Structures are given as C-alpha cells and as structure tokens.
CSV table of C-alpha atoms (C1' of nucleotides) in Angstrom, one decimal:
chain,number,residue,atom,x,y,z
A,9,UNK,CA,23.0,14.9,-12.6
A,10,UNK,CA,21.8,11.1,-12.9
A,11,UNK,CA,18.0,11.8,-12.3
A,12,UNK,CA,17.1,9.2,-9.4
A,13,UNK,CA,15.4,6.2,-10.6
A,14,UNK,CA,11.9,6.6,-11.8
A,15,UNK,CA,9.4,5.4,-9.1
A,16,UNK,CA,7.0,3.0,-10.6
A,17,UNK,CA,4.1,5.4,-10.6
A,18,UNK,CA,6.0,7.4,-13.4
A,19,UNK,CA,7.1,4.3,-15.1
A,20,UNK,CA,4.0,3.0,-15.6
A,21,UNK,CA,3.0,6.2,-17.4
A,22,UNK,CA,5.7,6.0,-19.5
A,23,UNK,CA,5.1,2.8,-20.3
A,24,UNK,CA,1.6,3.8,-21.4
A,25,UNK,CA,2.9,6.6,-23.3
A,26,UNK,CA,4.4,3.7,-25.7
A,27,UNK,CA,1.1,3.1,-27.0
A,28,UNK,CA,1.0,6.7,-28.6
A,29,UNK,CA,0.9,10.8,-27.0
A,30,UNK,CA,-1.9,11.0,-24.6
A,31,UNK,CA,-2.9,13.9,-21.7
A,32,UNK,CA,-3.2,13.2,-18.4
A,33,UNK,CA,-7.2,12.9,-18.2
A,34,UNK,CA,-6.3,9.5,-20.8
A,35,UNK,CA,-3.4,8.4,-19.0
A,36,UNK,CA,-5.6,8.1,-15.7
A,37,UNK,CA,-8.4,6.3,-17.2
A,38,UNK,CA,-5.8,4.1,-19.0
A,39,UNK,CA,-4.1,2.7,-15.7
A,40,UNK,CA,-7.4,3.2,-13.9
A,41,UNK,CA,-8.3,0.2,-16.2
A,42,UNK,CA,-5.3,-1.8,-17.0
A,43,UNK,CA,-3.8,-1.5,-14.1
A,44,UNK,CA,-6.1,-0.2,-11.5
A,45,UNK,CA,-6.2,-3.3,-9.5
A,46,UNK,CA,-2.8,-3.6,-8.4
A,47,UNK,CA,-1.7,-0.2,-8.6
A,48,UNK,CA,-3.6,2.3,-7.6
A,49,UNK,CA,-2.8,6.3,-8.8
A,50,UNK,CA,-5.1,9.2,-8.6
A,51,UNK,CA,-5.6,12.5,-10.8
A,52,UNK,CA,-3.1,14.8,-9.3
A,53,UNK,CA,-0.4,12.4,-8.7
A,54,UNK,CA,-0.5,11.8,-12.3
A,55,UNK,CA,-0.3,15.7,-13.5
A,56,UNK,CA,2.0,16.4,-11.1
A,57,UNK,CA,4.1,13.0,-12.4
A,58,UNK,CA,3.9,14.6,-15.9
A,59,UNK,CA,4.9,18.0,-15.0
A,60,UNK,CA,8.2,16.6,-13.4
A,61,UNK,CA,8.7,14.2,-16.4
A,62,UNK,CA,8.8,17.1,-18.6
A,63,UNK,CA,11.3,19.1,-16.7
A,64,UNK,CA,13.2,16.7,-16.9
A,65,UNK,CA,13.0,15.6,-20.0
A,66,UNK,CA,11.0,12.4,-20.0
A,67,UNK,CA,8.3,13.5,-21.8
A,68,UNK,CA,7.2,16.3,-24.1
A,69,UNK,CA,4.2,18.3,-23.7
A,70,UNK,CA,2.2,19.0,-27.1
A,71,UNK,CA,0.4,21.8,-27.7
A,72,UNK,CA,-3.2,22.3,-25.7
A,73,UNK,CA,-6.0,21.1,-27.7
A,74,UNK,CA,-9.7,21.8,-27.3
A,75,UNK,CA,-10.7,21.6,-24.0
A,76,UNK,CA,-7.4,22.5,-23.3
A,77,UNK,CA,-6.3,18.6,-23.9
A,78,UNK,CA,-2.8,18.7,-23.6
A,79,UNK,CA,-1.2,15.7,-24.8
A,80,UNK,CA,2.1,14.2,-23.6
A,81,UNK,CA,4.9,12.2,-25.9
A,82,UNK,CA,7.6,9.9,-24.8
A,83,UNK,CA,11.0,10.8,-26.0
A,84,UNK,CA,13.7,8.8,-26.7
A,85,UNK,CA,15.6,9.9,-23.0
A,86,UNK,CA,11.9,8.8,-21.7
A,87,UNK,CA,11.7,5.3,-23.7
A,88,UNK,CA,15.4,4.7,-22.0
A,89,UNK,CA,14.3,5.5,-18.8
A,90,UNK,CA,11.2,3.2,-18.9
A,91,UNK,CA,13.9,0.7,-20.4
A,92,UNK,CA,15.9,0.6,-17.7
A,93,UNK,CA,13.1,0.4,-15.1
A,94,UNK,CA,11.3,-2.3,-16.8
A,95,UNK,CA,14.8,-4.0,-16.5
A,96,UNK,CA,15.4,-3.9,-12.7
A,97,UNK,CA,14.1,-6.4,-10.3
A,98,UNK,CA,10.5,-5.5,-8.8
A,99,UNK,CA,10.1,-4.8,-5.1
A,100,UNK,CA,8.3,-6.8,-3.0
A,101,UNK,CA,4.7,-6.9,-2.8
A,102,UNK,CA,2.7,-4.7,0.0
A,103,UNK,CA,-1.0,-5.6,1.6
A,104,UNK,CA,-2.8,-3.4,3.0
A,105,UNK,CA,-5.9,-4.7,4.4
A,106,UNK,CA,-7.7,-2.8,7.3
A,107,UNK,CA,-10.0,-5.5,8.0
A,108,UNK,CA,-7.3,-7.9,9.0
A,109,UNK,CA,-6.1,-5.2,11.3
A,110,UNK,CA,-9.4,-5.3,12.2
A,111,UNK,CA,-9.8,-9.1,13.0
A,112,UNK,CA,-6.2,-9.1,15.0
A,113,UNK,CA,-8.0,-7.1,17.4
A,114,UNK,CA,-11.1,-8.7,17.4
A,115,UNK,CA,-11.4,-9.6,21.1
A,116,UNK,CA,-12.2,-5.4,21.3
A,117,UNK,CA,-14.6,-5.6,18.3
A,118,UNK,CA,-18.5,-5.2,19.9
A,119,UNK,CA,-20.2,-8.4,19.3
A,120,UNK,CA,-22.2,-8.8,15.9
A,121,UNK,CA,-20.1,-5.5,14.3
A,122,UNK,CA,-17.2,-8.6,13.4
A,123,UNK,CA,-19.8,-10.4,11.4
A,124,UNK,CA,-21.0,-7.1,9.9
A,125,UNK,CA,-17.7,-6.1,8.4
A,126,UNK,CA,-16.6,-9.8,7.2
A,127,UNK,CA,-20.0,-9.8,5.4
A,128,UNK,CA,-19.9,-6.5,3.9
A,129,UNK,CA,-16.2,-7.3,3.2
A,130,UNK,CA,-17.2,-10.7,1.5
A,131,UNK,CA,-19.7,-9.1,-0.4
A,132,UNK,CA,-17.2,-6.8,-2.2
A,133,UNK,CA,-15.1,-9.5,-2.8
A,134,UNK,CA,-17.4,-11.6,-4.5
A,135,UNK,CA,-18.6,-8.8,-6.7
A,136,UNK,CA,-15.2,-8.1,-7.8
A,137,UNK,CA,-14.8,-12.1,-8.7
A,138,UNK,CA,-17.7,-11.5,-10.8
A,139,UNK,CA,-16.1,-9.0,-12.6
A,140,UNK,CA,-13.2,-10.3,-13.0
A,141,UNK,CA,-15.1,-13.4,-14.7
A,142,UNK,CA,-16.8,-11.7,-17.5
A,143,UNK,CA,-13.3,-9.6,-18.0
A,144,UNK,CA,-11.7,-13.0,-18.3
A,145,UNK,CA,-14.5,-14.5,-20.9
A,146,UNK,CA,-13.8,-10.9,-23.1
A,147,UNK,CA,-10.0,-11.5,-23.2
A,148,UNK,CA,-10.6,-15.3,-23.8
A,149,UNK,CA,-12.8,-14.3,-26.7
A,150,UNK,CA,-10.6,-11.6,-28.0
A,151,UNK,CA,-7.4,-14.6,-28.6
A,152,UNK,CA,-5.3,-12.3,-26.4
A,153,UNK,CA,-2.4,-10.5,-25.1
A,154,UNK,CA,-0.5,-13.6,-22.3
A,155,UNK,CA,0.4,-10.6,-20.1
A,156,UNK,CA,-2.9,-8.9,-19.4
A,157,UNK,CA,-3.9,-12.2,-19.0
A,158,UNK,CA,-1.6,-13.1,-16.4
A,159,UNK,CA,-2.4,-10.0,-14.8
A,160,UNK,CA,-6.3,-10.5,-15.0
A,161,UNK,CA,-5.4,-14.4,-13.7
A,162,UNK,CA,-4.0,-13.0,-10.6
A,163,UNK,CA,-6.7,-11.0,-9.9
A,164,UNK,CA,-9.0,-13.8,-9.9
A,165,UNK,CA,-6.7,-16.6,-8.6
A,166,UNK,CA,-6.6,-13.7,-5.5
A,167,UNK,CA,-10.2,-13.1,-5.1
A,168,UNK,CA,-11.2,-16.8,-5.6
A,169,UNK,CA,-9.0,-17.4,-2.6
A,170,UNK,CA,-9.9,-14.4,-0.4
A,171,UNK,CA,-13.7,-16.2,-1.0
A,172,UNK,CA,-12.4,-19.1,0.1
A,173,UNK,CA,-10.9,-17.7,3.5
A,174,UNK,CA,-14.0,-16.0,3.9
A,175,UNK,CA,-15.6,-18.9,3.8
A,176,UNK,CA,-13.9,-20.9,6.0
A,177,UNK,CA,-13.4,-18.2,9.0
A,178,UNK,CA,-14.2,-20.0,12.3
A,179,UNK,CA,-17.7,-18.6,13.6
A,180,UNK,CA,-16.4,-17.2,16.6
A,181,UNK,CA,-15.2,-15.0,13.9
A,182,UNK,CA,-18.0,-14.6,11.3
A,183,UNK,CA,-20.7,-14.8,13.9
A,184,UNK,CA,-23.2,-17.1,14.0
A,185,UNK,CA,-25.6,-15.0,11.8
A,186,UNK,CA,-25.2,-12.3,9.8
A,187,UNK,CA,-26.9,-9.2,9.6
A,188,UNK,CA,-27.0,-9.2,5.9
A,189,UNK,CA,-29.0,-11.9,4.5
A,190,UNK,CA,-26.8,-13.9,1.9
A,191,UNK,CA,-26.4,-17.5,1.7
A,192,UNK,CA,-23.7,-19.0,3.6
A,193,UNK,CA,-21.1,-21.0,1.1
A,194,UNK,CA,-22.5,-20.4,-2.4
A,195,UNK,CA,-18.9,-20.3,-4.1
A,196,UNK,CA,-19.9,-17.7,-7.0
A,197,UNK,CA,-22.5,-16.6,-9.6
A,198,UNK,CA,-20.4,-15.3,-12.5
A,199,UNK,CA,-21.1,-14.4,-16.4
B,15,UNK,CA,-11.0,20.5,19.4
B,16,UNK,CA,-12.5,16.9,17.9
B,17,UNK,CA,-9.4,15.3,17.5
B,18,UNK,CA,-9.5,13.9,13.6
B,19,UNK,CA,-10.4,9.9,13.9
B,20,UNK,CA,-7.8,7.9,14.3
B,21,UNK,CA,-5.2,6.6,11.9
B,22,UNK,CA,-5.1,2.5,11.4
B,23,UNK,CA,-1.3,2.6,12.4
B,24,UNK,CA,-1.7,4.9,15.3
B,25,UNK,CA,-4.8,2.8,16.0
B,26,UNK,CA,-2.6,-0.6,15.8
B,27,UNK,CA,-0.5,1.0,18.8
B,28,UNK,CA,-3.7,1.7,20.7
B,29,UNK,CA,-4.4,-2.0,20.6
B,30,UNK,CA,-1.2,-3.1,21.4
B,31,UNK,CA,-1.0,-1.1,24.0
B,32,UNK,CA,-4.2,-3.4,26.0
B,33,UNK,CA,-1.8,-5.7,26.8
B,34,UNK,CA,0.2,-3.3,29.4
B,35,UNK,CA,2.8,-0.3,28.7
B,36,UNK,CA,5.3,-0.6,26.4
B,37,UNK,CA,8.0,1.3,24.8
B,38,UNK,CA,7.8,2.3,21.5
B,39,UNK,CA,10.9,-0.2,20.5
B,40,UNK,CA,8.9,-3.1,21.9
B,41,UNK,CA,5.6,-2.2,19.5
B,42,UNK,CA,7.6,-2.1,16.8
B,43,UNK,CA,8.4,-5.5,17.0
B,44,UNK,CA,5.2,-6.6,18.2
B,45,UNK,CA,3.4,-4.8,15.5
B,46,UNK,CA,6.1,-6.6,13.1
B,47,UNK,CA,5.1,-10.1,14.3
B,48,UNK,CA,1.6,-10.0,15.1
B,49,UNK,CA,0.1,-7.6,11.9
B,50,UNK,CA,3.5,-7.1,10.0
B,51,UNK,CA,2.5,-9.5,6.9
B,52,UNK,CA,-0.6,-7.2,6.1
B,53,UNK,CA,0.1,-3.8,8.3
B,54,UNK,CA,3.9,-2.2,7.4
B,55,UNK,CA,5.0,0.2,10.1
B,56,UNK,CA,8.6,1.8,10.8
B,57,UNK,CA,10.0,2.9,13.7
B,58,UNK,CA,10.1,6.8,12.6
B,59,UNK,CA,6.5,6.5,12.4
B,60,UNK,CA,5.9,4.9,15.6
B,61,UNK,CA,7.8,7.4,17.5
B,62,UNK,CA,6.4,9.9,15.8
B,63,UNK,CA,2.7,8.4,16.6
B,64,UNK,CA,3.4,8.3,19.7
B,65,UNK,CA,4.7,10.9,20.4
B,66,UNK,CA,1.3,13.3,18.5
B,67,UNK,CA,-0.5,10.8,20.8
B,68,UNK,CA,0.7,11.3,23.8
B,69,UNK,CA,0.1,15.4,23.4
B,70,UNK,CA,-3.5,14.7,22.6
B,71,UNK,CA,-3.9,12.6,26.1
B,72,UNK,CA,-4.5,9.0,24.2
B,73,UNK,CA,-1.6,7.9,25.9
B,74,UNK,CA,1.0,8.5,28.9
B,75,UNK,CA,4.5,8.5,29.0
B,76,UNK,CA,6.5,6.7,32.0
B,77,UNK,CA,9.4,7.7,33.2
B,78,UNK,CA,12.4,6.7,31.3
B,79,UNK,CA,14.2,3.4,32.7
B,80,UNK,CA,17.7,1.9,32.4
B,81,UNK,CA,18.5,2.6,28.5
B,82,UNK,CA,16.7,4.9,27.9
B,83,UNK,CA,13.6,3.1,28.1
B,84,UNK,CA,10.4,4.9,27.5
B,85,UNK,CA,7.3,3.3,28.3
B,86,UNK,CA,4.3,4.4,26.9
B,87,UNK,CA,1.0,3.6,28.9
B,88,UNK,CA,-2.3,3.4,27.6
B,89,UNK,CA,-5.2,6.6,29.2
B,90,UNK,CA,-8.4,6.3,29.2
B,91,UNK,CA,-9.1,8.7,26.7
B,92,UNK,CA,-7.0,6.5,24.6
B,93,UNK,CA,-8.8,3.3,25.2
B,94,UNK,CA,-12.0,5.5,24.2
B,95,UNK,CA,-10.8,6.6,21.1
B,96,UNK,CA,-9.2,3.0,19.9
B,97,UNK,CA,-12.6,1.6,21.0
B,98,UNK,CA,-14.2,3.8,18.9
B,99,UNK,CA,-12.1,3.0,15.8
B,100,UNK,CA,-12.6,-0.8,15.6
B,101,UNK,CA,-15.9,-0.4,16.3
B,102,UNK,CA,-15.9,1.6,12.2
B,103,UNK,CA,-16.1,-0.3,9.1
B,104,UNK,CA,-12.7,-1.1,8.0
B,105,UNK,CA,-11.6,0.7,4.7
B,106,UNK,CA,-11.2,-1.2,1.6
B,107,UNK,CA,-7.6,-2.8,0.9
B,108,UNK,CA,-5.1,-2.4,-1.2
B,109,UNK,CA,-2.3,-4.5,-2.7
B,110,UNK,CA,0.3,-2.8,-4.9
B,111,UNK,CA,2.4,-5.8,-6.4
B,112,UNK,CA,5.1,-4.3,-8.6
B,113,UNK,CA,5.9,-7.9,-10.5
B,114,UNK,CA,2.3,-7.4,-11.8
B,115,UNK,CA,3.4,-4.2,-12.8
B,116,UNK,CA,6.4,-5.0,-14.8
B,117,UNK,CA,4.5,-8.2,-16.1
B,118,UNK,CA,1.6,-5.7,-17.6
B,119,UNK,CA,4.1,-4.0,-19.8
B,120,UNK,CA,5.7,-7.4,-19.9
B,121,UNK,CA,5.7,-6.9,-23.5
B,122,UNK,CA,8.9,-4.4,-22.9
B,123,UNK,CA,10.8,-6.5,-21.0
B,124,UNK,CA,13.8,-8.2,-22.4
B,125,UNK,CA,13.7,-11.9,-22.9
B,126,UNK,CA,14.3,-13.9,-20.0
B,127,UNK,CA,14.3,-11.1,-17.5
B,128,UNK,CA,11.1,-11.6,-17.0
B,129,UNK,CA,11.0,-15.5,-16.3
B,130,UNK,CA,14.2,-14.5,-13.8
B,131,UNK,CA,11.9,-12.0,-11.9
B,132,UNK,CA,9.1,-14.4,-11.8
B,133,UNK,CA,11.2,-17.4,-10.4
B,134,UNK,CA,12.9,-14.6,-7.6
B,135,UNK,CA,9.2,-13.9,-6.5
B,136,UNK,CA,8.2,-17.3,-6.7
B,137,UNK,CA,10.9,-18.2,-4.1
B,138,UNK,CA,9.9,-15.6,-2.0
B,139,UNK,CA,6.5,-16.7,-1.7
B,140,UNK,CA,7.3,-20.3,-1.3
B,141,UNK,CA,9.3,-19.4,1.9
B,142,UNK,CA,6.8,-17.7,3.5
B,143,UNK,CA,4.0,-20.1,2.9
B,144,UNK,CA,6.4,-22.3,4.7
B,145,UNK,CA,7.0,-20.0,7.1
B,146,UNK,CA,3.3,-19.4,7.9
B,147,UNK,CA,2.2,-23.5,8.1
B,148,UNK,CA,5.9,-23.5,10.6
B,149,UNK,CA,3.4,-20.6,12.5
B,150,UNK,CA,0.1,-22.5,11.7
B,151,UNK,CA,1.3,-25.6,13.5
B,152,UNK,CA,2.4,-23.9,16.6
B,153,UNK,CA,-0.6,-21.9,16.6
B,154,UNK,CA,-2.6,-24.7,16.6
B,155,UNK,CA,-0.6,-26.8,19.0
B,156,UNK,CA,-0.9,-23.9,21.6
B,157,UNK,CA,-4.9,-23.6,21.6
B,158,UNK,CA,-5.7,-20.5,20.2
B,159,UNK,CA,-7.0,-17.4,20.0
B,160,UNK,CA,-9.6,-17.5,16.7
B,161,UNK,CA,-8.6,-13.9,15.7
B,162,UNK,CA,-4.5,-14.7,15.5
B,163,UNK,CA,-5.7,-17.8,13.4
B,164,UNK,CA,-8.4,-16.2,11.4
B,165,UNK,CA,-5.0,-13.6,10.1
B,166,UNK,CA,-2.6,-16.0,10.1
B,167,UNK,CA,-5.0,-18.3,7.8
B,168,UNK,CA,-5.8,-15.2,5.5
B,169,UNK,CA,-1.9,-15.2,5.0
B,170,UNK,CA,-1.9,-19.0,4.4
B,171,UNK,CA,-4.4,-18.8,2.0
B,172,UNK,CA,-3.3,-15.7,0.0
B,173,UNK,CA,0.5,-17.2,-0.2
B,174,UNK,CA,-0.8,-20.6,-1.8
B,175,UNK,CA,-3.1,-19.2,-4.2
B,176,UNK,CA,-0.1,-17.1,-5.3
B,177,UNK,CA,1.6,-20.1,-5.4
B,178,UNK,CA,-1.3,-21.8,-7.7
B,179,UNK,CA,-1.0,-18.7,-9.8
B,180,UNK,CA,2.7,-18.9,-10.2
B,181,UNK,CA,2.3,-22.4,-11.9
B,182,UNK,CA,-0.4,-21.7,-13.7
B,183,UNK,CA,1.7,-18.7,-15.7
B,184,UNK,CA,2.0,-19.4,-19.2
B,185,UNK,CA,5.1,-20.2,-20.8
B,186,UNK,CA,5.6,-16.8,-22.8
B,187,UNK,CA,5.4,-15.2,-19.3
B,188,UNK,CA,7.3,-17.9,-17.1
B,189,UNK,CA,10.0,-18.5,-19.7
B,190,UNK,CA,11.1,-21.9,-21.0
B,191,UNK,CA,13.5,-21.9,-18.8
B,192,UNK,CA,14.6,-20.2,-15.9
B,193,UNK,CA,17.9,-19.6,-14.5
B,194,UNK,CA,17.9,-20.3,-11.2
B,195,UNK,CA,17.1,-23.9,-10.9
B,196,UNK,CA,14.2,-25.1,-9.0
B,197,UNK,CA,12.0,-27.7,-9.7
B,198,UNK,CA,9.0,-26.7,-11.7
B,199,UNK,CA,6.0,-27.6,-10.2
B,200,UNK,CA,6.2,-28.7,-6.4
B,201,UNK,CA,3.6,-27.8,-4.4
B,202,UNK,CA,5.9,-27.0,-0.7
B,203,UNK,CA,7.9,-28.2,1.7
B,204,UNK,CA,6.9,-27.3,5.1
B,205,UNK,CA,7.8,-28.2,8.5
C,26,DC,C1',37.5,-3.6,26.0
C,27,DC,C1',35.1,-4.3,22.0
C,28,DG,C1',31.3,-5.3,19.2
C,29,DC,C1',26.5,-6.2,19.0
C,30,DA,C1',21.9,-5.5,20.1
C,31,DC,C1',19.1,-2.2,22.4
C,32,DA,C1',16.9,2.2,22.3
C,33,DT,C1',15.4,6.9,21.0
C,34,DG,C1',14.9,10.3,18.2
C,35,DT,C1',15.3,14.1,14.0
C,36,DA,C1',15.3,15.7,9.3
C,37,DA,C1',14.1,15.6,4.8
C,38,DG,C1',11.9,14.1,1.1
C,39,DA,C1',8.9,11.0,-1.6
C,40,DC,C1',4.5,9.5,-2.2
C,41,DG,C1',-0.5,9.6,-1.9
C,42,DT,C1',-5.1,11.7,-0.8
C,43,DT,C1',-8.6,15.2,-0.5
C,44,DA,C1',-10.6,19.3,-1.4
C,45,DC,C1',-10.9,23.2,-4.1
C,46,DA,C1',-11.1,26.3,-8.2
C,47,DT,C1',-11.9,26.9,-13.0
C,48,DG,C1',-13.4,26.5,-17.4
C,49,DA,C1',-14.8,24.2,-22.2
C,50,DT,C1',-17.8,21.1,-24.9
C,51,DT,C1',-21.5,18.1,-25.8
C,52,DG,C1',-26.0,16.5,-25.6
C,53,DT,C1',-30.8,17.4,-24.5
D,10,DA,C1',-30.6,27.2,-21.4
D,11,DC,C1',-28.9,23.7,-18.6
D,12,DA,C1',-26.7,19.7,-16.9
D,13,DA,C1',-23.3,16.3,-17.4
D,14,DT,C1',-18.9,15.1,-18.6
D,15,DC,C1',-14.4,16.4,-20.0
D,16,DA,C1',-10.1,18.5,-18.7
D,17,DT,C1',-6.5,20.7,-16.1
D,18,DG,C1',-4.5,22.1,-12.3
D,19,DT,C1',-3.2,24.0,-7.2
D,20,DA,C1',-3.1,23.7,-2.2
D,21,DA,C1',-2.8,21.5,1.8
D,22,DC,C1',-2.1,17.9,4.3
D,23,DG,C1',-1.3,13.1,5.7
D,24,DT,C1',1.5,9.1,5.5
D,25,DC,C1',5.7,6.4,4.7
D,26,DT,C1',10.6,5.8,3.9
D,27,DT,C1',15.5,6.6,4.3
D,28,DA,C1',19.2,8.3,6.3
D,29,DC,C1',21.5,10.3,10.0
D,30,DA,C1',22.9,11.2,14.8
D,31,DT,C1',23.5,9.6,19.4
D,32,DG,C1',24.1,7.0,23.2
D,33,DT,C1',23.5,2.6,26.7
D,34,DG,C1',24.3,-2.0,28.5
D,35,DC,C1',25.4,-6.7,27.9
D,36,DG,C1',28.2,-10.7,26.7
D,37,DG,C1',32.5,-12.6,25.5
DNA sequence: CCGCACATGTAAGACGTTACATGATTGT
DNA sequence: ACAATCATGTAACGTCTTACATGTGCGG
C-alpha cells in the first residue's frame, strides 16, 4: 500500500524531527515559532499527526518520560518520506483575510464600525512589523541561517506592505476619524 | 433555537445575494471574481450552504427554471442575520504559503530544486500582478465603487511586495541560476 | 447529432478548531 | 499547600476538497 503523500502539516514535523527525537508538547512550540506565521497547526492536530506517523511507520515513539514526555524519532522510512515531499513542487499560496471580506461588502457595514475594524486591524499589523524587526536584528546579529532569513524577510516585506495599503485606503473607507486615537501615517516604531 | 453566528463563506452568499436571487452556480462565480483572490469557496460547499440556509429561513428557494435552474432568494431573516455579521469584528487572517514552507527546511532540499520552485512561484505572482493592474485600470476607468478598489488594491499591493521579496532572495536561496529563463530583475509588464 | 458549457447535487474523507478530561512536576 | 506550567490525549464538530453521478440546452 503506497501511503498517500504526506500533507505538509506532517511534513513539517518530520522535518523538525531532523533536528533530533522530540514529543509533541516540543514539536508544537517548535513550529509555533519557526514556522507559526505561515503555517499555522494546533495541539491536537499535531498528536493526532504523530499517532498516524507511527502506525505507519514514519516515526517511532520512545519510551514515556517524566511527565509522561513521550518523545518521537524519525526513521529512516520517515527521513524518505520528508525527502520526497521536500522534493515536490509547493502548492499555491492561500489568503484568508476576513477583513477584506469585510471591506467587499462595505456598502452594508454601519458607518464608523469600517473605520473601527481597519484601525484595530492596522494596529495588529503594525505590532507584528515590530516584531518582526527586533527578530530580524537577532538573526542579523547571530551571522545566520539564509533560509530562516528569507522566511523572516517575507514576513516583514508582507507586513511592511499591508501598512502601506493601510495607509493609503481612500477615506470613504478608513473614515474620516477613527475611533482609536493613533496617528495617521507614522510608517513604524521598531527596535 | 439561536442559530450559531454565521460562517464568513455562508455569510459571503448572504451578501451576494443583495444584488437579487441567484442560483447557486451563478454565486460561485461571482464569489470567484469579486472575493476569490482572498475568500476560496467550491461549489460542494455552496450548495451545501445553501441548502443548511435555506432550512433555517435565511434564504428562499425559487422554483426551478429551464436547466434546472435554482434560484435562491434572499428573506428577511436572512438579511438580518448577514447584517448582523458585518457589523462583528472580522477575525484575524491567515496565509499558509507552502513555498515558505519548503524554503524553511530549505536546508533539505536538493540543489537547485529550490531556485526551480522559487522561479515557478515567481511567475505566478508576476501574472497576477498583471492581471490585477489589467483590473485596476478598468476599475478605475469605470468610476468606482471604493470598497471593490480598496480589495482589489490590497491584492495589488500584496502581489508587488511579493514581487520585491522575490528579488531581494539571496543567492543560496534563489540559486545562481535558474532553469527556466527569465530575466532577473524586471520589475512587470502590465497592460 | 455531437460536444461543450451549464447546472445540481451526493459521498467520503482530509484537515482544522474547540472544548473537555486528566494528571505530573516545579516553584513559591 | 497551592498555583502555574508542562504534558498528553479524546470527542465532537465544523470546514474544505475531491471525486463521482446525472442530466439539460445551446451552437455548430
């Protein structure tokens, strides 16, 4: 039975797995953080992930530690599967944004509540920038890794441009004042 | 029974539905034109959706016409509950871009493969910028509606900042040299 | 009369989220 | 002693995708 291509989720914790065994509780932070901005995964996809990579044979389960850690290990039919998935051609990117969905049918949004969401929206945005800044400063630091890098550089290359959109929304749009108080173009405080 | 709030895809119908009844085949492809670069919906899903809707009263089915032809027509009950969705704080969104998956374990990926992938979702990007100033231009020619613009700039934005982010990829990542051929650094052809 | 675009739907399964249940260890 | 954090897992449900099945009407 050729097992059906792994799905990326699994991949990607096979492809942490490289880095040494590791449970499930370490596997979630680890995308959480490396990750976590592009591909999302939560707790009980990830056991559940595990529990089918074992039965089939893409990972081994090690005996339960203290608090009943129970580590995982890539084998070697585990390191070929990851193989050939990091081999295959990526699928296309999805967005998911609700507030567009939002602003496409904005002539039913009540009048100030538009301006409300942009703002709040914008604000979250911006703070994520920020974040994104000092992460970038660390890695600079650290003489690092090109691919996290390039990873981290799309996450702010993509936020410094969803700022920018922001920015530039007609006012029909934003409203003509905001709700929240915050200065109307400052590009970003960072580091 | 307090119906559970509304779904965003369920909700998208709703909206559509403003402009007059419609069959389900006909909101699929408006959904696909007007919010299908940042809201992905199928067909199963939309007859399904409206099909749950229409046994909770938000909508009203016609009587069927030549083939087959099933107009859905919005109620008020329906117009109630879709009001009642915009009117809540979008939810955050969420972008799941499998290149930056493959390029964060990029360190696994054989030699070249990478810069191939890259180039393949460079191209892909490239089109659709053009394809959104072709839009843009039309948009703009026709005297618009703010909220169409306000999306269709989001997508405008977002696809040349990917763009930007593209050429900015270091030459470990990109790869020397890439096998499709393509010039390495112009900006777009549009129009 | 044939092929294509139109049109609706079902079924099954993959994927993702949320809520719940349970307990161990560490630090205070 | 107690709270916080670590750690695993199940159950239930919601959402999305893919494949299949079926038939209509139009244009050449």
């Amino acid at each position: 039975m050729p097992t059906r291509p792994l799905n990326a989720t699994a991949a990607s914790l096979l492809g942490f797995l490289h880095e040494g065994p590791m449970t499930g509780w370490d596997l979630v932070a680890r995308a959480q953080e490396r990750i976590g901005d592009f591909w999302s995964l939560t707790r009980s996809q990830v056991y559940r992930e595990l529990a089918a990579m074992e039965s089939v044979g893409l990972v081994e389960a090690g005996a339960r530690e203290s608090r009943d850690r129970r580590p995982y290990a890539l084998t070697e039919t585990g390191r070929a599967a990851f193989a050939e998935w990091v081999d295959r051609e990526p699928g296309p990117e999805s967005i998911r944004y609700p507030l567009l969905l939002t602003l496409a049918f904005g002539s039913h949004v009540p009048a100030g509540r538009m301006a409300e969401f942009v703002a709040a929206h914008r604000a979250v945005h911006a703070e994520r920038l920020a974040s994104y800044e000092r992460a970038h400063a660390d890695l600079i630091a650290g003489g690092f890794d090109p691919y996290a890098r390039a990873t981290l550089e799309f996450g702010l290359t993509y936020e410094k441009a969803v700022l920018t959109w922001f920015d530039g929304l007609a006012s029909e749009v934003r409203g003509g004042r905001t709700f929240v108080d915050m200065p109307p173009t400052e590009p970003e405080t960072a580091t």
